[in-house]
């Protein structure tokens, strides 16, 4: 009995010691898994721990850990803190609060020089996409458009790398009262997502001439069996 108790005690101590010796990478992996399980508080805490530990150790993975933290905060609807996390790895971001947290990231990145982890094209695309989404949700439409244009530049016009970008550009142009460019963006949605009726509906909504409206109306009917007039009667998006 005593031997069993001793083993259990040692096992418990081992668990405690193991928990105390978690690395930044361990916290990052744990926080990422918690994010997938919609455990908001746990995910944000663990990903922040990963970023803070990597910062203190002057590790090269600080930017990618901050990107993970930003994603977690975004999906947990902490938009301002998400903006700060993303902004700490992008000195051109348009930011409006908590400069201290951002400057800490800038200071680290500048000191690391070429040794700093360099974001891949996909990671950089995600960074600016989510900066755009946050600004869009906050009603900062001009700032959002700046970020969405950066995505387009990084992807070299290839919207297929992030299909939603054409849709978000169109919606942002509409918020900026630029229906002409919004229509061009929605046509890109149709081109990139021909199996979805969303782009067709949006094009129909912005089309000015009755003849062209009839084209989109027929496309919706033939491809998706959608009667656009019935949608309009129900006061839908059209």
PDB file of C-alpha atoms in Angstrom:
ATOM      1  CA  UNK A   1       0.000   0.000   0.000  1.00  0.00           C
ATOM      2  CA  UNK A   2       2.771   2.373   0.968  1.00  0.00           C
ATOM      3  CA  UNK A   3       4.634   1.504  -2.213  1.00  0.00           C
ATOM      4  CA  UNK A   4       1.538   2.276  -4.256  1.00  0.00           C
ATOM      5  CA  UNK A   5       1.066   5.636  -2.533  1.00  0.00           C
ATOM      6  CA  UNK A   6       4.714   6.470  -3.101  1.00  0.00           C
ATOM      7  CA  UNK A   7       4.426   5.690  -6.804  1.00  0.00           C
ATOM      8  CA  UNK A   8       1.271   7.775  -7.124  1.00  0.00           C
ATOM      9  CA  UNK A   9       2.966  10.654  -5.314  1.00  0.00           C
ATOM     10  CA  UNK A  10       5.985  10.491  -7.577  1.00  0.00           C
ATOM     11  CA  UNK A  11       3.714  10.252 -10.604  1.00  0.00           C
ATOM     12  CA  UNK A  12       1.834  13.365  -9.475  1.00  0.00           C
ATOM     13  CA  UNK A  13       5.081  15.261  -8.927  1.00  0.00           C
ATOM     14  CA  UNK A  14       6.179  14.201 -12.392  1.00  0.00           C
ATOM     15  CA  UNK A  15       3.006  15.642 -13.903  1.00  0.00           C
ATOM     16  CA  UNK A  16       3.537  18.924 -12.069  1.00  0.00           C
ATOM     17  CA  UNK A  17       7.164  19.122 -13.150  1.00  0.00           C
ATOM     18  CA  UNK A  18       6.227  18.275 -16.727  1.00  0.00           C
ATOM     19  CA  UNK A  19       3.577  20.999 -16.724  1.00  0.00           C
ATOM     20  CA  UNK A  20       6.095  23.527 -15.438  1.00  0.00           C
ATOM     21  CA  UNK A  21       8.623  22.660 -18.119  1.00  0.00           C
ATOM     22  CA  UNK A  22       6.392  23.236 -21.134  1.00  0.00           C
ATOM     23  CA  UNK A  23       8.191  24.985 -23.944  1.00  0.00           C
ATOM     24  CA  UNK A  24       6.868  27.817 -26.110  1.00  0.00           C
ATOM     25  CA  UNK A  25       6.237  25.263 -28.859  1.00  0.00           C
ATOM     26  CA  UNK A  26       4.256  23.087 -26.423  1.00  0.00           C
ATOM     27  CA  UNK A  27       2.034  26.014 -25.515  1.00  0.00           C
ATOM     28  CA  UNK A  28       1.600  26.888 -29.189  1.00  0.00           C
ATOM     29  CA  UNK A  29       0.519  23.351 -30.112  1.00  0.00           C
ATOM     30  CA  UNK A  30      -1.794  23.197 -27.082  1.00  0.00           C
ATOM     31  CA  UNK A  31      -3.310  26.601 -27.830  1.00  0.00           C
ATOM     32  CA  UNK A  32      -3.843  25.731 -31.485  1.00  0.00           C
ATOM     33  CA  UNK A  33      -5.698  22.542 -30.563  1.00  0.00           C
ATOM     34  CA  UNK A  34      -7.829  24.458 -28.058  1.00  0.00           C
ATOM     35  CA  UNK A  35      -8.693  26.975 -30.762  1.00  0.00           C
ATOM     36  CA  UNK A  36      -9.953  24.130 -32.975  1.00  0.00           C
ATOM     37  CA  UNK A  37     -12.166  23.025 -30.057  1.00  0.00           C
ATOM     38  CA  UNK A  38     -13.543  26.574 -29.555  1.00  0.00           C
ATOM     39  CA  UNK A  39     -11.974  26.839 -26.100  1.00  0.00           C
ATOM     40  CA  UNK A  40     -11.473  30.562 -26.382  1.00  0.00           C
ATOM     41  CA  UNK A  41     -10.030  31.528 -23.006  1.00  0.00           C
ATOM     42  CA  UNK A  42      -7.677  28.554 -22.823  1.00  0.00           C
ATOM     43  CA  UNK A  43      -6.516  29.015 -26.410  1.00  0.00           C
ATOM     44  CA  UNK A  44      -5.789  32.727 -26.054  1.00  0.00           C
ATOM     45  CA  UNK A  45      -3.960  32.219 -22.757  1.00  0.00           C
ATOM     46  CA  UNK A  46      -1.760  29.399 -24.044  1.00  0.00           C
ATOM     47  CA  UNK A  47      -0.931  31.109 -27.342  1.00  0.00           C
ATOM     48  CA  UNK A  48      -0.036  34.295 -25.479  1.00  0.00           C
ATOM     49  CA  UNK A  49       2.200  32.247 -23.206  1.00  0.00           C
ATOM     50  CA  UNK A  50       3.903  30.765 -26.272  1.00  0.00           C
ATOM     51  CA  UNK A  51       4.488  34.215 -27.791  1.00  0.00           C
ATOM     52  CA  UNK A  52       5.708  35.728 -24.509  1.00  0.00           C
ATOM     53  CA  UNK A  53       8.134  32.849 -23.871  1.00  0.00           C
ATOM     54  CA  UNK A  54       9.497  33.036 -27.399  1.00  0.00           C
ATOM     55  CA  UNK A  55       9.903  36.795 -27.039  1.00  0.00           C
ATOM     56  CA  UNK A  56      11.824  36.468 -23.764  1.00  0.00           C
ATOM     57  CA  UNK A  57      14.072  33.792 -25.285  1.00  0.00           C
ATOM     58  CA  UNK A  58      14.536  35.886 -28.442  1.00  0.00           C
ATOM     59  CA  UNK A  59      13.394  32.881 -30.422  1.00  0.00           C
ATOM     60  CA  UNK A  60      12.944  32.998 -34.173  1.00  0.00           C
ATOM     61  CA  UNK A  61       9.346  31.750 -34.059  1.00  0.00           C
ATOM     62  CA  UNK A  62       7.882  34.796 -32.298  1.00  0.00           C
ATOM     63  CA  UNK A  63       6.076  36.129 -35.409  1.00  0.00           C
ATOM     64  CA  UNK A  64       4.323  32.841 -36.186  1.00  0.00           C
ATOM     65  CA  UNK A  65       3.254  32.479 -32.558  1.00  0.00           C
ATOM     66  CA  UNK A  66       1.823  35.996 -32.665  1.00  0.00           C
ATOM     67  CA  UNK A  67      -0.005  35.100 -35.882  1.00  0.00           C
ATOM     68  CA  UNK A  68      -1.588  32.155 -34.061  1.00  0.00           C
ATOM     69  CA  UNK A  69      -2.529  34.381 -31.143  1.00  0.00           C
ATOM     70  CA  UNK A  70      -4.131  36.870 -33.522  1.00  0.00           C
ATOM     71  CA  UNK A  71      -6.213  34.139 -35.174  1.00  0.00           C
ATOM     72  CA  UNK A  72      -7.388  32.876 -31.795  1.00  0.00           C
ATOM     73  CA  UNK A  73      -8.406  36.354 -30.671  1.00  0.00           C
ATOM     74  CA  UNK A  74     -10.163  36.989 -33.982  1.00  0.00           C
ATOM     75  CA  UNK A  75     -12.273  33.831 -33.820  1.00  0.00           C
ATOM     76  CA  UNK A  76     -13.044  34.568 -30.177  1.00  0.00           C
ATOM     77  CA  UNK A  77     -14.299  37.997 -31.334  1.00  0.00           C
ATOM     78  CA  UNK A  78     -11.651  39.984 -29.435  1.00  0.00           C
ATOM     79  CA  UNK A  79     -11.102  42.250 -32.414  1.00  0.00           C
ATOM     80  CA  UNK A  80      -8.983  44.975 -30.821  1.00  0.00           C
ATOM     81  CA  UNK A  81      -6.582  42.525 -29.201  1.00  0.00           C
ATOM     82  CA  UNK A  82      -6.447  40.521 -32.456  1.00  0.00           C
ATOM     83  CA  UNK A  83      -5.519  43.708 -34.284  1.00  0.00           C
ATOM     84  CA  UNK A  84      -2.692  44.250 -31.825  1.00  0.00           C
ATOM     85  CA  UNK A  85      -1.359  40.720 -32.259  1.00  0.00           C
ATOM     86  CA  UNK A  86      -1.384  40.917 -36.047  1.00  0.00           C
ATOM     87  CA  UNK A  87       0.011  44.430 -35.933  1.00  0.00           C
ATOM     88  CA  UNK A  88       3.035  43.341 -33.937  1.00  0.00           C
ATOM     89  CA  UNK A  89       4.311  41.472 -36.988  1.00  0.00           C
ATOM     90  CA  UNK A  90       3.315  44.021 -39.594  1.00  0.00           C
ATOM     91  CA  UNK A  91       4.692  47.526 -39.175  1.00  0.00           C
ATOM     92  CA  UNK A  92       2.418  48.858 -41.931  1.00  0.00           C
ATOM     93  CA  UNK A  93      -0.821  47.807 -40.235  1.00  0.00           C
ATOM     94  CA  UNK A  94      -3.355  50.508 -39.436  1.00  0.00           C
ATOM     95  CA  UNK A  95      -3.747  50.278 -35.664  1.00  0.00           C
ATOM     96  CA  UNK A  96      -5.803  52.329 -33.252  1.00  0.00           C
ATOM     97  CA  UNK A  97      -5.147  51.161 -29.677  1.00  0.00           C
ATOM     98  CA  UNK A  98      -2.736  49.608 -27.170  1.00  0.00           C
ATOM     99  CA  UNK A  99       0.469  50.846 -28.740  1.00  0.00           C
ATOM    100  CA  UNK A 100       2.635  49.333 -25.990  1.00  0.00           C
ATOM    101  CA  UNK A 101       1.919  45.750 -27.042  1.00  0.00           C
ATOM    102  CA  UNK A 102       2.565  46.613 -30.665  1.00  0.00           C
ATOM    103  CA  UNK A 103       5.815  48.469 -30.000  1.00  0.00           C
ATOM    104  CA  UNK A 104       7.080  45.479 -28.043  1.00  0.00           C
ATOM    105  CA  UNK A 105       6.685  43.369 -31.173  1.00  0.00           C
ATOM    106  CA  UNK A 106       8.330  45.994 -33.382  1.00  0.00           C
ATOM    107  CA  UNK A 107      11.286  46.265 -31.013  1.00  0.00           C
ATOM    108  CA  UNK A 108      11.813  42.519 -31.096  1.00  0.00           C
ATOM    109  CA  UNK A 109      11.548  42.199 -34.859  1.00  0.00           C
ATOM    110  CA  UNK A 110      13.990  45.027 -35.482  1.00  0.00           C
ATOM    111  CA  UNK A 111      16.531  43.593 -33.060  1.00  0.00           C
ATOM    112  CA  UNK A 112      16.397  40.167 -34.680  1.00  0.00           C
ATOM    113  CA  UNK A 113      17.127  41.403 -38.191  1.00  0.00           C
ATOM    114  CA  UNK A 114      17.568  38.583 -40.689  1.00  0.00           C
ATOM    115  CA  UNK A 115      17.312  35.907 -38.000  1.00  0.00           C
ATOM    116  CA  UNK A 116      13.633  36.560 -37.503  1.00  0.00           C
ATOM    117  CA  UNK A 117      11.232  33.922 -38.781  1.00  0.00           C
ATOM    118  CA  UNK A 118      10.096  34.989 -42.241  1.00  0.00           C
ATOM    119  CA  UNK A 119       6.416  34.448 -42.949  1.00  0.00           C
ATOM    120  CA  UNK A 120       5.579  32.298 -45.933  1.00  0.00           C
ATOM    121  CA  UNK A 121       3.400  33.737 -48.708  1.00  0.00           C
ATOM    122  CA  UNK A 122       0.387  31.902 -47.290  1.00  0.00           C
ATOM    123  CA  UNK A 123       1.026  33.208 -43.765  1.00  0.00           C
ATOM    124  CA  UNK A 124       1.533  36.764 -45.009  1.00  0.00           C
ATOM    125  CA  UNK A 125      -1.663  36.470 -47.044  1.00  0.00           C
ATOM    126  CA  UNK A 126      -3.583  35.323 -43.968  1.00  0.00           C
ATOM    127  CA  UNK A 127      -2.118  38.157 -41.911  1.00  0.00           C
ATOM    128  CA  UNK A 128      -3.412  40.861 -44.237  1.00  0.00           C
ATOM    129  CA  UNK A 129      -6.685  39.053 -44.884  1.00  0.00           C
ATOM    130  CA  UNK A 130      -7.517  39.010 -41.185  1.00  0.00           C
ATOM    131  CA  UNK A 131      -6.353  42.590 -40.707  1.00  0.00           C
ATOM    132  CA  UNK A 132      -8.813  43.452 -43.467  1.00  0.00           C
ATOM    133  CA  UNK A 133     -11.593  41.418 -41.864  1.00  0.00           C
ATOM    134  CA  UNK A 134     -11.080  43.056 -38.478  1.00  0.00           C
ATOM    135  CA  UNK A 135     -11.158  46.551 -39.961  1.00  0.00           C
ATOM    136  CA  UNK A 136     -14.247  45.639 -41.999  1.00  0.00           C
ATOM    137  CA  UNK A 137     -16.066  44.410 -38.895  1.00  0.00           C
ATOM    138  CA  UNK A 138     -15.069  47.575 -37.034  1.00  0.00           C
ATOM    139  CA  UNK A 139     -16.390  49.754 -39.851  1.00  0.00           C
ATOM    140  CA  UNK A 140     -12.933  50.973 -40.940  1.00  0.00           C
ATOM    141  CA  UNK A 141     -13.622  50.296 -44.615  1.00  0.00           C
ATOM    142  CA  UNK A 142     -10.752  52.285 -46.124  1.00  0.00           C
ATOM    143  CA  UNK A 143      -8.283  50.502 -43.844  1.00  0.00           C
ATOM    144  CA  UNK A 144      -9.903  47.181 -44.719  1.00  0.00           C
ATOM    145  CA  UNK A 145      -9.484  47.851 -48.437  1.00  0.00           C
ATOM    146  CA  UNK A 146      -5.791  48.635 -47.930  1.00  0.00           C
ATOM    147  CA  UNK A 147      -5.311  45.198 -46.373  1.00  0.00           C
ATOM    148  CA  UNK A 148      -7.373  43.362 -48.998  1.00  0.00           C
ATOM    149  CA  UNK A 149      -5.328  45.029 -51.734  1.00  0.00           C
ATOM    150  CA  UNK A 150      -2.153  43.806 -50.024  1.00  0.00           C
ATOM    151  CA  UNK A 151      -3.543  40.271 -50.203  1.00  0.00           C
ATOM    152  CA  UNK A 152      -4.108  40.706 -53.924  1.00  0.00           C
ATOM    153  CA  UNK A 153      -0.564  42.013 -54.355  1.00  0.00           C
ATOM    154  CA  UNK A 154       0.975  39.133 -52.397  1.00  0.00           C
ATOM    155  CA  UNK A 155      -1.078  36.567 -54.304  1.00  0.00           C
ATOM    156  CA  UNK A 156      -0.222  38.345 -57.575  1.00  0.00           C
ATOM    157  CA  UNK A 157      -3.886  38.549 -58.529  1.00  0.00           C
ATOM    158  CA  UNK A 158      -4.496  34.839 -57.950  1.00  0.00           C
ATOM    159  CA  UNK A 159      -7.679  34.950 -55.885  1.00  0.00           C
ATOM    160  CA  UNK A 160      -7.864  31.160 -55.806  1.00  0.00           C
ATOM    161  CA  UNK A 161      -5.262  31.163 -53.036  1.00  0.00           C
ATOM    162  CA  UNK A 162      -7.886  32.780 -50.823  1.00  0.00           C
ATOM    163  CA  UNK A 163     -11.268  32.710 -52.620  1.00  0.00           C
ATOM    164  CA  UNK A 164     -13.099  34.897 -50.115  1.00  0.00           C
ATOM    165  CA  UNK A 165     -10.889  37.886 -50.884  1.00  0.00           C
ATOM    166  CA  UNK A 166     -12.836  38.779 -54.049  1.00  0.00           C
ATOM    167  CA  UNK A 167     -16.089  38.706 -52.084  1.00  0.00           C
ATOM    168  CA  UNK A 168     -14.675  40.858 -49.286  1.00  0.00           C
ATOM    169  CA  UNK A 169     -13.262  43.372 -51.742  1.00  0.00           C
ATOM    170  CA  UNK A 170     -16.671  43.642 -53.369  1.00  0.00           C
ATOM    171  CA  UNK A 171     -18.452  44.128 -50.049  1.00  0.00           C
ATOM    172  CA  UNK A 172     -15.872  46.719 -48.987  1.00  0.00           C
ATOM    173  CA  UNK A 173     -16.178  48.632 -52.261  1.00  0.00           C
ATOM    174  CA  UNK A 174     -19.932  48.758 -51.692  1.00  0.00           C
ATOM    175  CA  UNK A 175     -19.419  50.186 -48.217  1.00  0.00           C
ATOM    176  CA  UNK A 176     -17.217  52.832 -49.843  1.00  0.00           C
ATOM    177  CA  UNK A 177     -20.018  53.589 -52.353  1.00  0.00           C
ATOM    178  CA  UNK A 178     -17.934  52.330 -55.275  1.00  0.00           C
ATOM    179  CA  UNK A 179     -20.424  50.008 -56.953  1.00  0.00           C
ATOM    180  CA  UNK A 180     -18.469  49.895 -60.215  1.00  0.00           C
ATOM    181  CA  UNK A 181     -15.442  48.221 -58.626  1.00  0.00           C
ATOM    182  CA  UNK A 182     -17.715  46.154 -56.394  1.00  0.00           C
ATOM    183  CA  UNK A 183     -19.344  44.705 -59.520  1.00  0.00           C
ATOM    184  CA  UNK A 184     -15.921  43.821 -60.975  1.00  0.00           C
ATOM    185  CA  UNK A 185     -15.043  42.035 -57.721  1.00  0.00           C
ATOM    186  CA  UNK A 186     -18.325  40.109 -57.710  1.00  0.00           C
ATOM    187  CA  UNK A 187     -17.709  38.951 -61.281  1.00  0.00           C
ATOM    188  CA  UNK A 188     -14.408  37.587 -59.967  1.00  0.00           C
ATOM    189  CA  UNK A 189     -16.404  35.716 -57.314  1.00  0.00           C
ATOM    190  CA  UNK A 190     -18.412  34.080 -60.116  1.00  0.00           C
ATOM    191  CA  UNK A 191     -15.218  33.229 -61.993  1.00  0.00           C
ATOM    192  CA  UNK A 192     -13.540  31.698 -58.935  1.00  0.00           C
ATOM    193  CA  UNK A 193     -16.626  30.045 -57.459  1.00  0.00           C
ATOM    194  CA  UNK A 194     -18.872  29.057 -60.397  1.00  0.00           C
ATOM    195  CA  UNK A 195     -20.589  26.359 -58.348  1.00  0.00           C
ATOM    196  CA  UNK A 196     -21.935  28.881 -55.814  1.00  0.00           C
ATOM    197  CA  UNK A 197     -24.900  31.190 -56.486  1.00  0.00           C
ATOM    198  CA  UNK A 198     -23.515  33.954 -54.232  1.00  0.00           C
ATOM    199  CA  UNK A 199     -21.543  35.791 -56.915  1.00  0.00           C
ATOM    200  CA  UNK A 200     -24.421  35.583 -59.399  1.00  0.00           C
ATOM    201  CA  UNK A 201     -26.862  37.061 -56.878  1.00  0.00           C
ATOM    202  CA  UNK A 202     -24.492  39.908 -56.028  1.00  0.00           C
ATOM    203  CA  UNK A 203     -23.880  40.678 -59.704  1.00  0.00           C
ATOM    204  CA  UNK A 204     -27.628  40.706 -60.337  1.00  0.00           C
ATOM    205  CA  UNK A 205     -28.108  43.108 -57.445  1.00  0.00           C
ATOM    206  CA  UNK A 206     -25.585  45.628 -58.791  1.00  0.00           C
ATOM    207  CA  UNK A 207     -26.324  45.270 -62.505  1.00  0.00           C
ATOM    208  CA  UNK A 208     -27.694  48.533 -63.893  1.00  0.00           C
ATOM    209  CA  UNK A 209     -29.279  47.568 -67.224  1.00  0.00           C
ATOM    210  CA  UNK A 210     -32.381  45.410 -67.475  1.00  0.00           C
ATOM    211  CA  UNK A 211     -30.912  43.365 -70.316  1.00  0.00           C
ATOM    212  CA  UNK A 212     -27.883  42.367 -68.281  1.00  0.00           C
ATOM    213  CA  UNK A 213     -30.044  41.781 -65.217  1.00  0.00           C
ATOM    214  CA  UNK A 214     -31.959  39.253 -67.284  1.00  0.00           C
ATOM    215  CA  UNK A 215     -28.670  37.459 -68.027  1.00  0.00           C
ATOM    216  CA  UNK A 216     -27.913  36.963 -64.318  1.00  0.00           C
ATOM    217  CA  UNK A 217     -31.523  36.041 -63.670  1.00  0.00           C
ATOM    218  CA  UNK A 218     -31.366  33.309 -66.317  1.00  0.00           C
ATOM    219  CA  UNK A 219     -28.021  32.047 -65.021  1.00  0.00           C
ATOM    220  CA  UNK A 220     -29.424  31.640 -61.532  1.00  0.00           C
ATOM    221  CA  UNK A 221     -32.485  29.845 -62.866  1.00  0.00           C
ATOM    222  CA  UNK A 222     -30.611  27.465 -65.171  1.00  0.00           C
ATOM    223  CA  UNK A 223     -27.614  26.691 -62.937  1.00  0.00           C
ATOM    224  CA  UNK A 224     -29.171  26.716 -59.452  1.00  0.00           C
ATOM    225  CA  UNK A 225     -32.939  26.652 -60.030  1.00  0.00           C
ATOM    226  CA  UNK A 226     -33.192  29.932 -58.127  1.00  0.00           C
ATOM    227  CA  UNK A 227     -36.039  32.309 -58.953  1.00  0.00           C
ATOM    228  CA  UNK A 228     -34.421  35.662 -58.232  1.00  0.00           C
ATOM    229  CA  UNK A 229     -37.776  37.458 -58.307  1.00  0.00           C
ATOM    230  CA  UNK A 230     -39.122  35.310 -55.493  1.00  0.00           C
ATOM    231  CA  UNK A 231     -36.029  36.131 -53.444  1.00  0.00           C
ATOM    232  CA  UNK A 232     -36.567  39.817 -54.145  1.00  0.00           C
ATOM    233  CA  UNK A 233     -40.185  39.559 -53.039  1.00  0.00           C
ATOM    234  CA  UNK A 234     -39.029  38.088 -49.714  1.00  0.00           C
ATOM    235  CA  UNK A 235     -36.774  41.147 -49.202  1.00  0.00           C
ATOM    236  CA  UNK A 236     -33.588  39.114 -49.344  1.00  0.00           C
ATOM    237  CA  UNK A 237     -30.110  40.317 -50.278  1.00  0.00           C
ATOM    238  CA  UNK A 238     -31.332  41.289 -53.748  1.00  0.00           C
TER     239      UNK A 238
END
